[in-house]
mmCIF file of C-alpha atoms and ligand atoms in Angstrom:
data_model
loop_
_atom_site.group_PDB
_atom_site.id
_atom_site.type_symbol
_atom_site.label_atom_id
_atom_site.label_comp_id
_atom_site.label_asym_id
_atom_site.label_seq_id
_atom_site.Cartn_x
_atom_site.Cartn_y
_atom_site.Cartn_z
ATOM 1 C CA UNK A 1 -17.102 -23.343 2.610
ATOM 2 C CA UNK A 2 -13.824 -24.279 4.201
ATOM 3 C CA UNK A 3 -13.606 -26.016 7.600
ATOM 4 C CA UNK A 4 -11.311 -24.021 9.872
ATOM 5 C CA UNK A 5 -10.004 -25.429 13.144
ATOM 6 C CA UNK A 6 -9.094 -22.926 15.871
ATOM 7 C CA UNK A 7 -6.635 -23.829 18.607
ATOM 8 C CA UNK A 8 -5.531 -21.424 21.327
ATOM 9 C CA UNK A 9 -8.624 -19.217 20.925
ATOM 10 C CA UNK A 10 -8.881 -18.747 24.726
ATOM 11 C CA UNK A 11 -5.457 -17.104 25.115
ATOM 12 C CA UNK A 12 -4.356 -13.472 24.643
ATOM 13 C CA UNK A 13 -3.834 -13.649 20.878
ATOM 14 C CA UNK A 14 -6.699 -16.095 20.266
ATOM 15 C CA UNK A 15 -9.312 -14.066 22.119
ATOM 16 C CA UNK A 16 -8.302 -10.874 20.290
ATOM 17 C CA UNK A 17 -8.472 -12.819 17.008
ATOM 18 C CA UNK A 18 -12.023 -14.020 17.730
ATOM 19 C CA UNK A 19 -13.028 -10.490 18.657
ATOM 20 C CA UNK A 20 -11.695 -9.124 15.357
ATOM 21 C CA UNK A 21 -13.347 -11.948 13.394
ATOM 22 C CA UNK A 22 -16.696 -11.102 14.994
ATOM 23 C CA UNK A 23 -16.275 -7.415 14.138
ATOM 24 C CA UNK A 24 -15.381 -8.195 10.506
ATOM 25 C CA UNK A 25 -18.132 -10.824 10.186
ATOM 26 C CA UNK A 26 -15.569 -13.444 9.189
ATOM 27 C CA UNK A 27 -17.395 -16.386 10.770
ATOM 28 C CA UNK A 28 -20.123 -16.380 8.092
ATOM 29 C CA UNK A 29 -17.446 -17.229 5.515
ATOM 30 C CA UNK A 30 -16.234 -20.466 7.146
ATOM 31 C CA UNK A 31 -17.314 -23.545 9.070
ATOM 32 C CA UNK A 32 -15.504 -23.038 12.398
ATOM 33 C CA UNK A 33 -14.371 -25.869 14.663
ATOM 34 C CA UNK A 34 -12.962 -25.171 18.118
ATOM 35 C CA UNK A 35 -10.314 -27.314 19.762
ATOM 36 C CA UNK A 36 -8.657 -27.202 23.164
ATOM 37 C CA UNK A 37 -5.555 -28.725 24.672
ATOM 38 C CA UNK A 38 -7.086 -28.663 28.173
ATOM 39 C CA UNK A 39 -10.878 -28.499 27.898
ATOM 40 C CA UNK A 40 -12.086 -30.879 25.189
ATOM 41 C CA UNK A 41 -15.748 -31.839 25.679
ATOM 42 C CA UNK A 42 -16.517 -28.545 27.460
ATOM 43 C CA UNK A 43 -18.382 -25.536 26.047
ATOM 44 C CA UNK A 44 -16.631 -23.396 23.444
ATOM 45 C CA UNK A 45 -17.058 -19.745 22.481
ATOM 46 C CA UNK A 46 -20.319 -18.120 21.360
ATOM 47 C CA UNK A 47 -20.200 -17.523 17.601
ATOM 48 C CA UNK A 48 -22.908 -15.368 15.987
ATOM 49 C CA UNK A 49 -25.038 -15.811 19.141
ATOM 50 C CA UNK A 50 -24.775 -19.606 18.992
ATOM 51 C CA UNK A 51 -22.728 -21.339 21.726
ATOM 52 C CA UNK A 52 -20.235 -23.838 20.338
ATOM 53 C CA UNK A 53 -21.324 -26.898 22.304
ATOM 54 C CA UNK A 54 -18.418 -29.315 22.524
ATOM 55 C CA UNK A 55 -14.731 -28.450 22.230
ATOM 56 C CA UNK A 56 -12.696 -30.960 20.251
ATOM 57 C CA UNK A 57 -9.453 -32.511 21.435
ATOM 58 C CA UNK A 58 -6.560 -30.466 19.998
ATOM 59 C CA UNK A 59 -4.299 -33.547 20.144
ATOM 60 C CA UNK A 60 -6.612 -35.761 18.023
ATOM 61 C CA UNK A 61 -4.822 -36.011 14.670
ATOM 62 C CA UNK A 62 -7.817 -37.602 12.904
ATOM 63 C CA UNK A 63 -10.094 -34.715 13.878
ATOM 64 C CA UNK A 64 -7.452 -32.156 12.904
ATOM 65 C CA UNK A 65 -6.962 -33.866 9.543
ATOM 66 C CA UNK A 66 -10.576 -33.064 8.628
ATOM 67 C CA UNK A 67 -9.769 -29.339 8.606
ATOM 68 C CA UNK A 68 -9.002 -27.413 5.404
ATOM 69 C CA UNK A 69 -7.252 -24.760 7.481
ATOM 70 C CA UNK A 70 -5.851 -24.877 11.023
ATOM 71 C CA UNK A 71 -5.263 -21.596 12.805
ATOM 72 C CA UNK A 72 -3.332 -21.962 16.037
ATOM 73 C CA UNK A 73 -2.534 -19.364 18.691
ATOM 74 C CA UNK A 74 -1.660 -22.033 21.230
ATOM 75 C CA UNK A 75 2.102 -21.586 21.360
ATOM 76 C CA UNK A 76 5.353 -23.193 20.278
ATOM 77 C CA UNK A 77 5.167 -26.438 22.242
ATOM 78 C CA UNK A 78 1.783 -27.279 20.667
ATOM 79 C CA UNK A 79 3.156 -26.585 17.178
ATOM 80 C CA UNK A 80 6.214 -28.714 17.974
ATOM 81 C CA UNK A 81 4.027 -31.616 19.082
ATOM 82 C CA UNK A 82 1.369 -31.551 16.365
ATOM 83 C CA UNK A 83 2.567 -29.954 13.119
ATOM 84 C CA UNK A 84 4.993 -32.626 11.917
ATOM 85 C CA UNK A 85 2.618 -35.451 12.970
ATOM 86 C CA UNK A 86 -0.107 -33.919 10.813
ATOM 87 C CA UNK A 87 2.167 -33.496 7.804
ATOM 88 C CA UNK A 88 3.538 -37.042 8.264
ATOM 89 C CA UNK A 89 -0.086 -38.194 8.217
ATOM 90 C CA UNK A 90 -0.413 -36.654 4.727
ATOM 91 C CA UNK A 91 -2.505 -33.662 5.823
ATOM 92 C CA UNK A 92 -2.369 -31.170 2.937
ATOM 93 C CA UNK A 93 -4.288 -28.304 4.547
ATOM 94 C CA UNK A 94 -3.135 -24.769 5.336
ATOM 95 C CA UNK A 95 -1.512 -24.115 8.709
ATOM 96 C CA UNK A 96 -1.644 -20.567 10.138
ATOM 97 C CA UNK A 97 0.335 -20.050 13.340
ATOM 98 C CA UNK A 98 1.100 -17.301 15.877
ATOM 99 C CA UNK A 99 4.055 -19.184 17.416
ATOM 100 C CA UNK A 100 7.652 -18.679 16.296
ATOM 101 C CA UNK A 101 8.486 -22.405 15.834
ATOM 102 C CA UNK A 102 8.063 -22.562 12.040
ATOM 103 C CA UNK A 103 8.850 -18.934 11.130
ATOM 104 C CA UNK A 104 12.350 -19.424 9.772
ATOM 105 C CA UNK A 105 11.658 -22.719 7.942
ATOM 106 C CA UNK A 106 12.293 -22.630 4.189
ATOM 107 C CA UNK A 107 8.774 -23.869 3.414
ATOM 108 C CA UNK A 108 6.991 -21.266 5.546
ATOM 109 C CA UNK A 109 6.129 -17.628 4.905
ATOM 110 C CA UNK A 110 6.020 -14.953 7.590
ATOM 111 C CA UNK A 111 2.801 -13.057 6.958
ATOM 112 C CA UNK A 112 2.316 -9.300 7.168
ATOM 113 C CA UNK A 113 0.364 -8.484 4.016
ATOM 114 C CA UNK A 114 0.653 -4.651 4.065
ATOM 115 C CA UNK A 115 4.396 -5.342 3.747
ATOM 116 C CA UNK A 116 4.730 -8.607 1.815
ATOM 117 C CA UNK A 117 1.438 -9.349 0.026
ATOM 118 C CA UNK A 118 3.237 -10.042 -3.269
ATOM 119 C CA UNK A 119 5.478 -12.566 -1.563
ATOM 120 C CA UNK A 120 2.448 -14.236 0.077
ATOM 121 C CA UNK A 121 0.607 -14.436 -3.269
ATOM 122 C CA UNK A 122 3.655 -15.875 -4.998
ATOM 123 C CA UNK A 123 4.085 -18.477 -2.256
ATOM 124 C CA UNK A 124 0.437 -19.549 -2.628
ATOM 125 C CA UNK A 125 1.022 -20.083 -6.344
ATOM 126 C CA UNK A 126 4.160 -22.061 -5.464
ATOM 127 C CA UNK A 127 2.125 -24.386 -3.216
ATOM 128 C CA UNK A 128 3.316 -23.145 0.192
ATOM 129 C CA UNK A 129 0.904 -24.290 2.930
ATOM 130 C CA UNK A 130 2.420 -22.872 6.135
ATOM 131 C CA UNK A 131 1.923 -19.237 7.116
ATOM 132 C CA UNK A 132 3.273 -17.814 10.356
ATOM 133 C CA UNK A 133 2.713 -14.464 12.040
ATOM 134 C CA UNK A 134 5.890 -12.556 12.764
ATOM 135 C CA UNK A 135 7.331 -11.523 16.108
ATOM 136 C CA UNK A 136 5.154 -8.734 17.509
ATOM 137 C CA UNK A 137 7.796 -5.983 17.642
ATOM 138 C CA UNK A 138 8.942 -6.891 14.116
ATOM 139 C CA UNK A 139 5.410 -6.525 12.694
ATOM 140 C CA UNK A 140 4.875 -3.254 14.532
ATOM 141 C CA UNK A 141 8.238 -1.852 13.416
ATOM 142 C CA UNK A 142 7.547 -2.767 9.774
ATOM 143 C CA UNK A 143 4.064 -1.251 9.885
ATOM 144 C CA UNK A 144 5.546 1.932 11.380
ATOM 145 C CA UNK A 145 8.647 2.286 9.196
ATOM 146 C CA UNK A 146 7.405 0.400 6.119
ATOM 147 C CA UNK A 147 7.834 3.485 3.926
ATOM 148 C CA UNK A 148 11.510 3.836 4.822
ATOM 149 C CA UNK A 149 12.098 0.129 4.160
ATOM 150 C CA UNK A 150 10.293 0.095 0.804
ATOM 151 C CA UNK A 151 12.178 3.246 -0.265
ATOM 152 C CA UNK A 152 15.452 1.490 0.614
ATOM 153 C CA UNK A 153 16.526 4.347 2.871
ATOM 154 C CA UNK A 154 17.726 2.383 5.891
ATOM 155 C CA UNK A 155 21.367 1.517 6.554
ATOM 156 C CA UNK A 156 20.773 0.113 10.017
ATOM 157 C CA UNK A 157 18.469 0.468 13.029
ATOM 158 C CA UNK A 158 19.240 0.340 16.727
ATOM 159 C CA UNK A 159 16.073 -0.254 18.734
ATOM 160 C CA UNK A 160 15.042 -0.180 22.392
ATOM 161 C CA UNK A 161 11.717 -1.849 23.089
ATOM 162 C CA UNK A 162 9.223 -1.327 25.907
ATOM 163 C CA UNK A 163 7.083 -4.457 25.784
ATOM 164 C CA UNK A 164 3.777 -5.041 27.566
ATOM 165 C CA UNK A 165 3.094 -7.893 29.989
ATOM 166 C CA UNK A 166 0.424 -9.355 27.673
ATOM 167 C CA UNK A 167 3.196 -10.072 25.164
ATOM 168 C CA UNK A 168 4.113 -12.981 27.436
ATOM 169 C CA UNK A 169 0.554 -14.408 27.598
ATOM 170 C CA UNK A 170 -2.613 -14.416 29.704
ATOM 171 C CA UNK A 171 -1.063 -15.836 32.890
ATOM 172 C CA UNK A 172 1.534 -13.062 32.971
ATOM 173 C CA UNK A 173 -1.069 -10.303 32.791
ATOM 174 C CA UNK A 174 -2.903 -11.896 35.696
ATOM 175 C CA UNK A 175 0.346 -12.103 37.665
ATOM 176 C CA UNK A 176 1.264 -8.471 36.936
ATOM 177 C CA UNK A 177 -2.151 -7.346 38.206
ATOM 178 C CA UNK A 178 -1.675 -9.469 41.353
ATOM 179 C CA UNK A 179 1.714 -7.825 41.868
ATOM 180 C CA UNK A 180 0.177 -4.358 41.433
ATOM 181 C CA UNK A 181 -2.593 -5.287 43.891
ATOM 182 C CA UNK A 182 -0.054 -6.530 46.459
ATOM 183 C CA UNK A 183 1.841 -3.215 46.253
ATOM 184 C CA UNK A 184 -1.327 -1.162 46.596
ATOM 185 C CA UNK A 185 -2.631 -3.216 49.515
ATOM 186 C CA UNK A 186 0.552 -2.781 51.534
ATOM 187 C CA UNK A 187 0.216 1.035 51.540
ATOM 188 C CA UNK A 188 -3.505 1.628 50.903
ATOM 189 C CA UNK A 189 -4.133 3.128 54.353
ATOM 190 C CA UNK A 190 -0.976 5.277 54.188
ATOM 191 C CA UNK A 191 -2.092 6.718 50.840
ATOM 192 C CA UNK A 192 -5.172 8.305 52.407
ATOM 193 C CA UNK A 193 -3.197 9.590 55.395
ATOM 194 C CA UNK A 194 -1.878 13.071 54.447
ATOM 195 C CA UNK A 195 0.781 12.978 57.171
ATOM 196 C CA UNK A 196 2.352 9.665 56.126
ATOM 197 C CA UNK A 197 5.919 10.157 54.866
ATOM 198 C CA UNK A 198 6.626 9.288 51.236
ATOM 199 C CA UNK A 199 9.891 7.689 52.336
ATOM 200 C CA UNK A 200 7.960 5.193 54.496
ATOM 201 C CA UNK A 201 5.576 4.461 51.635
ATOM 202 C CA UNK A 202 8.396 3.751 49.163
ATOM 203 C CA UNK A 203 10.228 1.637 51.796
ATOM 204 C CA UNK A 204 7.131 -0.515 52.380
ATOM 205 C CA UNK A 205 6.574 -0.966 48.654
ATOM 206 C CA UNK A 206 10.228 -1.833 48.008
ATOM 207 C CA UNK A 207 10.208 -4.356 50.853
ATOM 208 C CA UNK A 208 7.006 -5.928 49.503
ATOM 209 C CA UNK A 209 8.565 -6.353 46.042
ATOM 210 C CA UNK A 210 11.430 -8.278 47.682
ATOM 211 C CA UNK A 211 9.204 -10.393 49.987
ATOM 212 C CA UNK A 212 9.030 -14.169 49.485
ATOM 213 C CA UNK A 213 5.224 -14.027 49.165
ATOM 214 C CA UNK A 214 5.261 -11.491 46.277
ATOM 215 C CA UNK A 215 3.273 -13.113 43.385
ATOM 216 C CA UNK A 216 5.989 -14.707 41.217
ATOM 217 C CA UNK A 217 4.777 -17.909 39.609
ATOM 218 C CA UNK A 218 5.360 -16.906 35.962
ATOM 219 C CA UNK A 219 7.700 -13.892 35.773
ATOM 220 C CA UNK A 220 11.213 -14.812 36.952
ATOM 221 C CA UNK A 221 11.530 -11.528 38.890
ATOM 222 C CA UNK A 222 9.075 -8.750 39.894
ATOM 223 C CA UNK A 223 7.673 -6.593 37.079
ATOM 224 C CA UNK A 224 5.300 -4.236 38.953
ATOM 225 C CA UNK A 225 7.325 -1.266 40.166
ATOM 226 C CA UNK A 226 10.260 -2.528 38.095
ATOM 227 C CA UNK A 227 11.205 -3.729 34.602
ATOM 228 C CA UNK A 228 12.922 -6.778 33.100
ATOM 229 C CA UNK A 229 15.655 -6.044 30.528
ATOM 230 C CA UNK A 230 15.661 -9.553 29.025
ATOM 231 C CA UNK A 231 12.978 -11.321 26.932
ATOM 232 C CA UNK A 232 13.259 -14.964 25.773
ATOM 233 C CA UNK A 233 16.387 -17.159 25.804
ATOM 234 C CA UNK A 234 20.089 -16.254 25.451
ATOM 235 C CA UNK A 235 21.357 -16.808 21.891
ATOM 236 C CA UNK A 236 24.770 -17.576 23.409
ATOM 237 C CA UNK A 237 26.396 -14.288 22.464
ATOM 238 C CA UNK A 238 24.669 -12.057 25.009
ATOM 239 C CA UNK A 239 21.830 -11.286 22.624
ATOM 240 C CA UNK A 240 18.309 -12.367 23.603
ATOM 241 C CA UNK A 241 16.216 -14.343 21.105
ATOM 242 C CA UNK A 242 13.715 -11.482 21.023
ATOM 243 C CA UNK A 243 16.558 -9.169 19.945
ATOM 244 C CA UNK A 244 17.784 -11.709 17.367
ATOM 245 C CA UNK A 245 14.333 -11.893 15.750
ATOM 246 C CA UNK A 246 14.440 -8.158 14.945
ATOM 247 C CA UNK A 247 16.971 -8.580 12.157
ATOM 248 C CA UNK A 248 16.324 -12.121 10.957
ATOM 249 C CA UNK A 249 12.534 -12.030 10.740
ATOM 250 C CA UNK A 250 12.554 -8.547 9.183
ATOM 251 C CA UNK A 251 14.897 -9.647 6.416
ATOM 252 C CA UNK A 252 12.873 -12.805 5.749
ATOM 253 C CA UNK A 253 9.626 -10.798 5.491
ATOM 254 C CA UNK A 254 11.241 -8.319 3.115
ATOM 255 C CA UNK A 255 12.791 -11.124 1.065
ATOM 256 C CA UNK A 256 16.343 -9.884 1.804
ATOM 257 C CA UNK A 257 19.432 -11.951 2.537
ATOM 258 C CA UNK A 258 20.235 -10.088 5.773
ATOM 259 C CA UNK A 259 20.545 -6.782 3.966
ATOM 260 C CA UNK A 260 19.297 -4.603 6.836
ATOM 261 C CA UNK A 261 21.107 -4.715 10.169
ATOM 262 C CA UNK A 262 18.840 -4.329 13.197
ATOM 263 C CA UNK A 263 19.848 -4.799 16.817
ATOM 264 C CA UNK A 264 19.065 -3.389 20.228
ATOM 265 C CA UNK A 265 17.722 -4.168 23.683
ATOM 266 C CA UNK A 266 14.292 -5.653 24.376
ATOM 267 C CA UNK A 267 12.730 -4.774 27.716
ATOM 268 C CA UNK A 268 9.557 -5.981 29.438
ATOM 269 C CA UNK A 269 7.713 -3.156 31.193
ATOM 270 C CA UNK A 270 4.538 -3.108 33.260
ATOM 271 C CA UNK A 271 2.121 -1.789 30.636
ATOM 272 C CA UNK A 272 -0.745 -4.214 30.106
ATOM 273 C CA UNK A 273 -1.076 -4.098 26.327
ATOM 274 C CA UNK A 274 0.894 -2.450 23.435
ATOM 275 C CA UNK A 275 4.593 -2.556 22.663
ATOM 276 C CA UNK A 276 6.516 0.692 22.246
ATOM 277 C CA UNK A 277 9.796 1.046 20.392
ATOM 278 C CA UNK A 278 12.413 3.770 20.258
ATOM 279 C CA UNK A 279 14.498 3.721 17.065
ATOM 280 C CA UNK A 280 17.862 5.187 16.172
ATOM 281 C CA UNK A 281 17.869 4.993 12.387
ATOM 282 C CA UNK A 282 20.957 5.407 10.221
ATOM 283 C CA UNK A 283 19.748 6.547 6.806
ATOM 284 C CA UNK A 284 21.812 5.924 3.683
ATOM 285 C CA UNK A 285 21.276 9.405 2.275
ATOM 286 C CA UNK A 286 20.500 12.930 3.421
ATOM 287 C CA UNK A 287 16.771 13.488 3.507
ATOM 288 C CA UNK A 288 14.656 16.155 5.187
ATOM 289 C CA UNK A 289 12.398 15.405 8.150
ATOM 290 C CA UNK A 290 9.414 16.610 6.104
ATOM 291 C CA UNK A 291 10.252 14.087 3.401
ATOM 292 C CA UNK A 292 10.652 11.294 5.961
ATOM 293 C CA UNK A 293 7.261 12.195 7.438
ATOM 294 C CA UNK A 294 5.633 11.930 3.992
ATOM 295 C CA UNK A 295 7.294 8.607 3.211
ATOM 296 C CA UNK A 296 6.201 7.123 6.555
ATOM 297 C CA UNK A 297 2.646 8.477 6.316
ATOM 298 C CA UNK A 298 2.018 7.410 2.723
ATOM 299 C CA UNK A 299 3.024 3.793 3.266
ATOM 300 C CA UNK A 300 -0.198 2.343 4.691
ATOM 301 C CA UNK A 301 -3.546 3.524 6.009
ATOM 302 C CA UNK A 302 -2.921 2.525 9.644
ATOM 303 C CA UNK A 303 0.240 4.537 10.232
ATOM 304 C CA UNK A 304 -0.251 8.074 11.469
ATOM 305 C CA UNK A 305 2.372 10.703 12.045
ATOM 306 C CA UNK A 306 2.518 12.424 15.437
ATOM 307 C CA UNK A 307 4.208 15.863 15.390
ATOM 308 C CA UNK A 308 7.147 16.084 17.783
ATOM 309 C CA UNK A 309 5.452 18.317 20.360
ATOM 310 C CA UNK A 310 4.835 17.594 24.039
ATOM 311 C CA UNK A 311 1.029 17.656 23.844
ATOM 312 C CA UNK A 312 0.721 15.523 20.695
ATOM 313 C CA UNK A 313 3.305 13.044 21.941
ATOM 314 C CA UNK A 314 1.910 12.422 25.404
ATOM 315 C CA UNK A 315 -1.698 12.291 24.247
ATOM 316 C CA UNK A 316 -1.246 10.101 21.150
ATOM 317 C CA UNK A 317 1.981 8.130 21.478
ATOM 318 C CA UNK A 318 1.337 5.960 24.536
ATOM 319 C CA UNK A 319 0.024 2.441 25.170
ATOM 320 C CA UNK A 320 -3.092 3.853 26.848
ATOM 321 C CA UNK A 321 -3.930 5.924 23.725
ATOM 322 C CA UNK A 322 -3.333 3.074 21.282
ATOM 323 C CA UNK A 323 -4.540 -0.037 23.096
ATOM 324 C CA UNK A 324 -7.340 -1.960 21.366
ATOM 325 C CA UNK A 325 -6.890 -0.079 18.067
ATOM 326 C CA UNK A 326 -5.176 -0.848 14.767
ATOM 327 C CA UNK A 327 -3.492 2.572 14.802
ATOM 328 C CA UNK A 328 0.273 2.726 14.295
ATOM 329 C CA UNK A 329 1.358 6.175 15.472
ATOM 330 C CA UNK A 330 4.943 7.223 14.752
ATOM 331 C CA UNK A 331 6.430 10.305 16.370
ATOM 332 C CA UNK A 332 9.467 11.807 18.165
ATOM 333 C CA UNK A 333 10.990 12.168 14.700
ATOM 334 C CA UNK A 334 14.068 14.385 14.839
ATOM 335 C CA UNK A 335 17.560 14.602 13.507
ATOM 336 C CA UNK A 336 20.036 13.518 16.168
ATOM 337 C CA UNK A 337 23.104 15.535 17.065
ATOM 338 C CA UNK A 338 25.209 12.481 16.088
ATOM 339 C CA UNK A 339 25.014 13.475 12.386
ATOM 340 C CA UNK A 340 22.805 14.362 9.423
ATOM 341 C CA UNK A 341 21.790 10.833 8.529
ATOM 342 C CA UNK A 342 20.882 9.782 12.084
ATOM 343 C CA UNK A 343 17.220 10.204 13.066
ATOM 344 C CA UNK A 344 15.140 9.062 16.014
ATOM 345 C CA UNK A 345 11.559 7.822 15.910
ATOM 346 C CA UNK A 346 9.178 6.328 18.457
ATOM 347 C CA UNK A 347 6.197 4.092 17.791
ATOM 348 C CA UNK A 348 3.498 2.341 19.779
ATOM 349 C CA UNK A 349 1.307 -0.475 18.484
ATOM 350 C CA UNK A 350 -1.116 -2.987 19.901
ATOM 351 C CA UNK A 351 0.984 -6.128 19.767
ATOM 352 C CA UNK A 352 -2.134 -8.303 20.034
ATOM 353 C CA UNK A 353 -3.623 -6.721 16.894
ATOM 354 C CA UNK A 354 -1.035 -5.815 14.215
ATOM 355 C CA UNK A 355 1.598 -7.631 16.283
ATOM 356 C CA UNK A 356 -0.252 -10.960 16.295
ATOM 357 C CA UNK A 357 -3.961 -11.539 15.544
ATOM 358 C CA UNK A 358 -4.590 -9.181 12.608
ATOM 359 C CA UNK A 359 -2.011 -10.566 10.128
ATOM 360 C CA UNK A 360 -3.327 -14.085 10.897
ATOM 361 C CA UNK A 361 -6.951 -13.013 10.390
ATOM 362 C CA UNK A 362 -6.058 -11.379 7.081
ATOM 363 C CA UNK A 363 -4.140 -14.488 5.965
ATOM 364 C CA UNK A 364 -7.178 -16.613 6.805
ATOM 365 C CA UNK A 365 -9.280 -14.345 4.576
ATOM 366 C CA UNK A 366 -6.825 -14.766 1.701
ATOM 367 C CA UNK A 367 -7.085 -18.555 2.055
ATOM 368 C CA UNK A 368 -10.880 -18.573 2.357
ATOM 369 C CA UNK A 369 -11.091 -16.941 -1.044
ATOM 370 C CA UNK A 370 -8.814 -19.425 -2.824
HETATM 371 P P1 NAP B 401 -1.559 -17.391 26.150
HETATM 372 O O1 NAP B 401 -2.352 -16.177 26.478
HETATM 373 O O2 NAP B 401 -0.680 -17.947 27.215
HETATM 374 O O3 NAP B 401 -2.582 -18.505 25.626
HETATM 375 C C1 NAP B 401 -2.153 -19.787 25.198
HETATM 376 C C2 NAP B 401 -3.035 -20.855 25.819
HETATM 377 O O4 NAP B 401 -2.853 -20.874 27.239
HETATM 378 C C3 NAP B 401 -4.531 -20.653 25.680
HETATM 379 O O5 NAP B 401 -4.965 -20.985 24.392
HETATM 380 C C4 NAP B 401 -5.069 -21.602 26.725
HETATM 381 O O6 NAP B 401 -5.059 -22.933 26.184
HETATM 382 C C5 NAP B 401 -3.994 -21.536 27.823
HETATM 383 N N1 NAP B 401 -4.388 -20.784 29.043
HETATM 384 C C6 NAP B 401 -3.979 -21.139 30.270
HETATM 385 N N2 NAP B 401 -4.464 -20.284 31.171
HETATM 386 C C7 NAP B 401 -5.202 -19.369 30.533
HETATM 387 C C8 NAP B 401 -5.956 -18.241 30.954
HETATM 388 N N3 NAP B 401 -6.041 -17.867 32.238
HETATM 389 N N4 NAP B 401 -6.587 -17.499 30.022
HETATM 390 C C9 NAP B 401 -6.491 -17.833 28.717
HETATM 391 N N5 NAP B 401 -5.788 -18.900 28.263
HETATM 392 C C10 NAP B 401 -5.140 -19.681 29.165
HETATM 393 O O7 NAP B 401 -0.600 -17.145 24.908
HETATM 394 P P2 NAP B 401 -0.621 -15.940 23.845
HETATM 395 O O8 NAP B 401 0.008 -14.758 24.435
HETATM 396 O O9 NAP B 401 -1.982 -15.831 23.273
HETATM 397 O O10 NAP B 401 0.420 -16.502 22.762
HETATM 398 C C11 NAP B 401 0.092 -17.559 21.867
HETATM 399 C C12 NAP B 401 1.204 -17.677 20.841
HETATM 400 O O11 NAP B 401 1.284 -16.460 20.101
HETATM 401 C C13 NAP B 401 2.608 -17.888 21.441
HETATM 402 O O12 NAP B 401 3.343 -18.744 20.623
HETATM 403 C C14 NAP B 401 3.215 -16.496 21.421
HETATM 404 O O13 NAP B 401 4.618 -16.528 21.358
HETATM 405 C C15 NAP B 401 2.613 -15.945 20.146
HETATM 406 N N6 NAP B 401 2.521 -14.483 20.121
HETATM 407 C C16 NAP B 401 2.011 -13.839 21.200
HETATM 408 C C17 NAP B 401 1.917 -12.456 21.175
HETATM 409 C C18 NAP B 401 1.389 -11.684 22.355
HETATM 410 O O14 NAP B 401 1.446 -10.456 22.318
HETATM 411 N N7 NAP B 401 0.871 -12.330 23.393
HETATM 412 C C19 NAP B 401 2.325 -11.749 20.030
HETATM 413 C C20 NAP B 401 2.807 -12.466 18.924
HETATM 414 C C21 NAP B 401 2.892 -13.836 18.990
HETATM 415 P P3 NAP B 401 -6.180 -24.018 26.522
HETATM 416 O O15 NAP B 401 -7.525 -23.412 26.266
HETATM 417 O O16 NAP B 401 -5.878 -25.156 25.595
HETATM 418 O O17 NAP B 401 -5.959 -24.331 27.965
#
């Protein structure tokens, strides 16, 4: 059995990964080792009812070198610090990573096996040892529109995203909930007083959002009661790095040399979990909505088509309906008045599952069986 070292298992992606591995009984197939950047020596997670007694130091290269596979959900700065040191120390094991650091390297593969299994298998035969999960909105878009991509029907896509707080990490979810609590507390008595004016309530809430003591240690500006139309750094041309990833990671996963143009605006909203995306798709030929529905639905077993009605949409195409599941609903499909080849679509997906942990878990399973 292979020794697998887990780093970052306590965070948003890592804890969802462990949960999925428990459900799929993956731990019986490996010898797990748990590392921490901040808690070495302390207790680890409980695996198959047995507490993992002593966390290992995630910065100890000699301990890491004993692993056949390292799976990290710790983040980019950890990968930056450790990965090259390990390789320089002649470590030949497999590295599976949730962070973006190594995604665009020539000797790494972005993994999303329902889309690029053949590419992954070829890379294993070619001796590739570094496998990286894709950006969460990219994975979710490809799972949703995979049929249109594999049928070569897309000219370009313009996308608007609605991304959950948990996409930024555990500390951000905690801060969002603190912000929500602060807003509730400031008007809790007014809410049960029938005669209190709504104008006063909204004034109090708005003032609280702008107060110096509003919880703002992680988010740069308030998220509760608001939104943030910028995610990640500026690429220097007014495009955010999150927006840049849409095109470049998609093309790498599909094995294209920037064949498909994708751009848009990425927005952080105050949902807790699940990223939603609204697409304007320019098709390269006339095709009926019924045909598009079939192509989308037949692509993979997780995608499900939501008819473009009010009831179906609001009950099945929301973060609250999708959270914690592997479902990839796609709906709001309609031809736009712009022209025949322009269609809209809307999708929601749990960015911690198909957008992060699940492709890594499935890659681990491929490696276990080598
Ligand atoms: P995260 O929740 O911030 O966790 C990363 C690390 O933060 C944990 O392993 C833990 O490390 C530490 N930590 C500090 N305070 C914590 C707390 N209160 N609860 C839990 N952990 C805490 O990060 P993440 O969202 O999982 O992201 C990990 C990597 O995956 C990043 O590179 C990210 O870009 C990428 N990614 C994330 C998502 C997403 O939706 N979140 C999607 C795709 C890719 P120690 O135990 O060592 O202290």
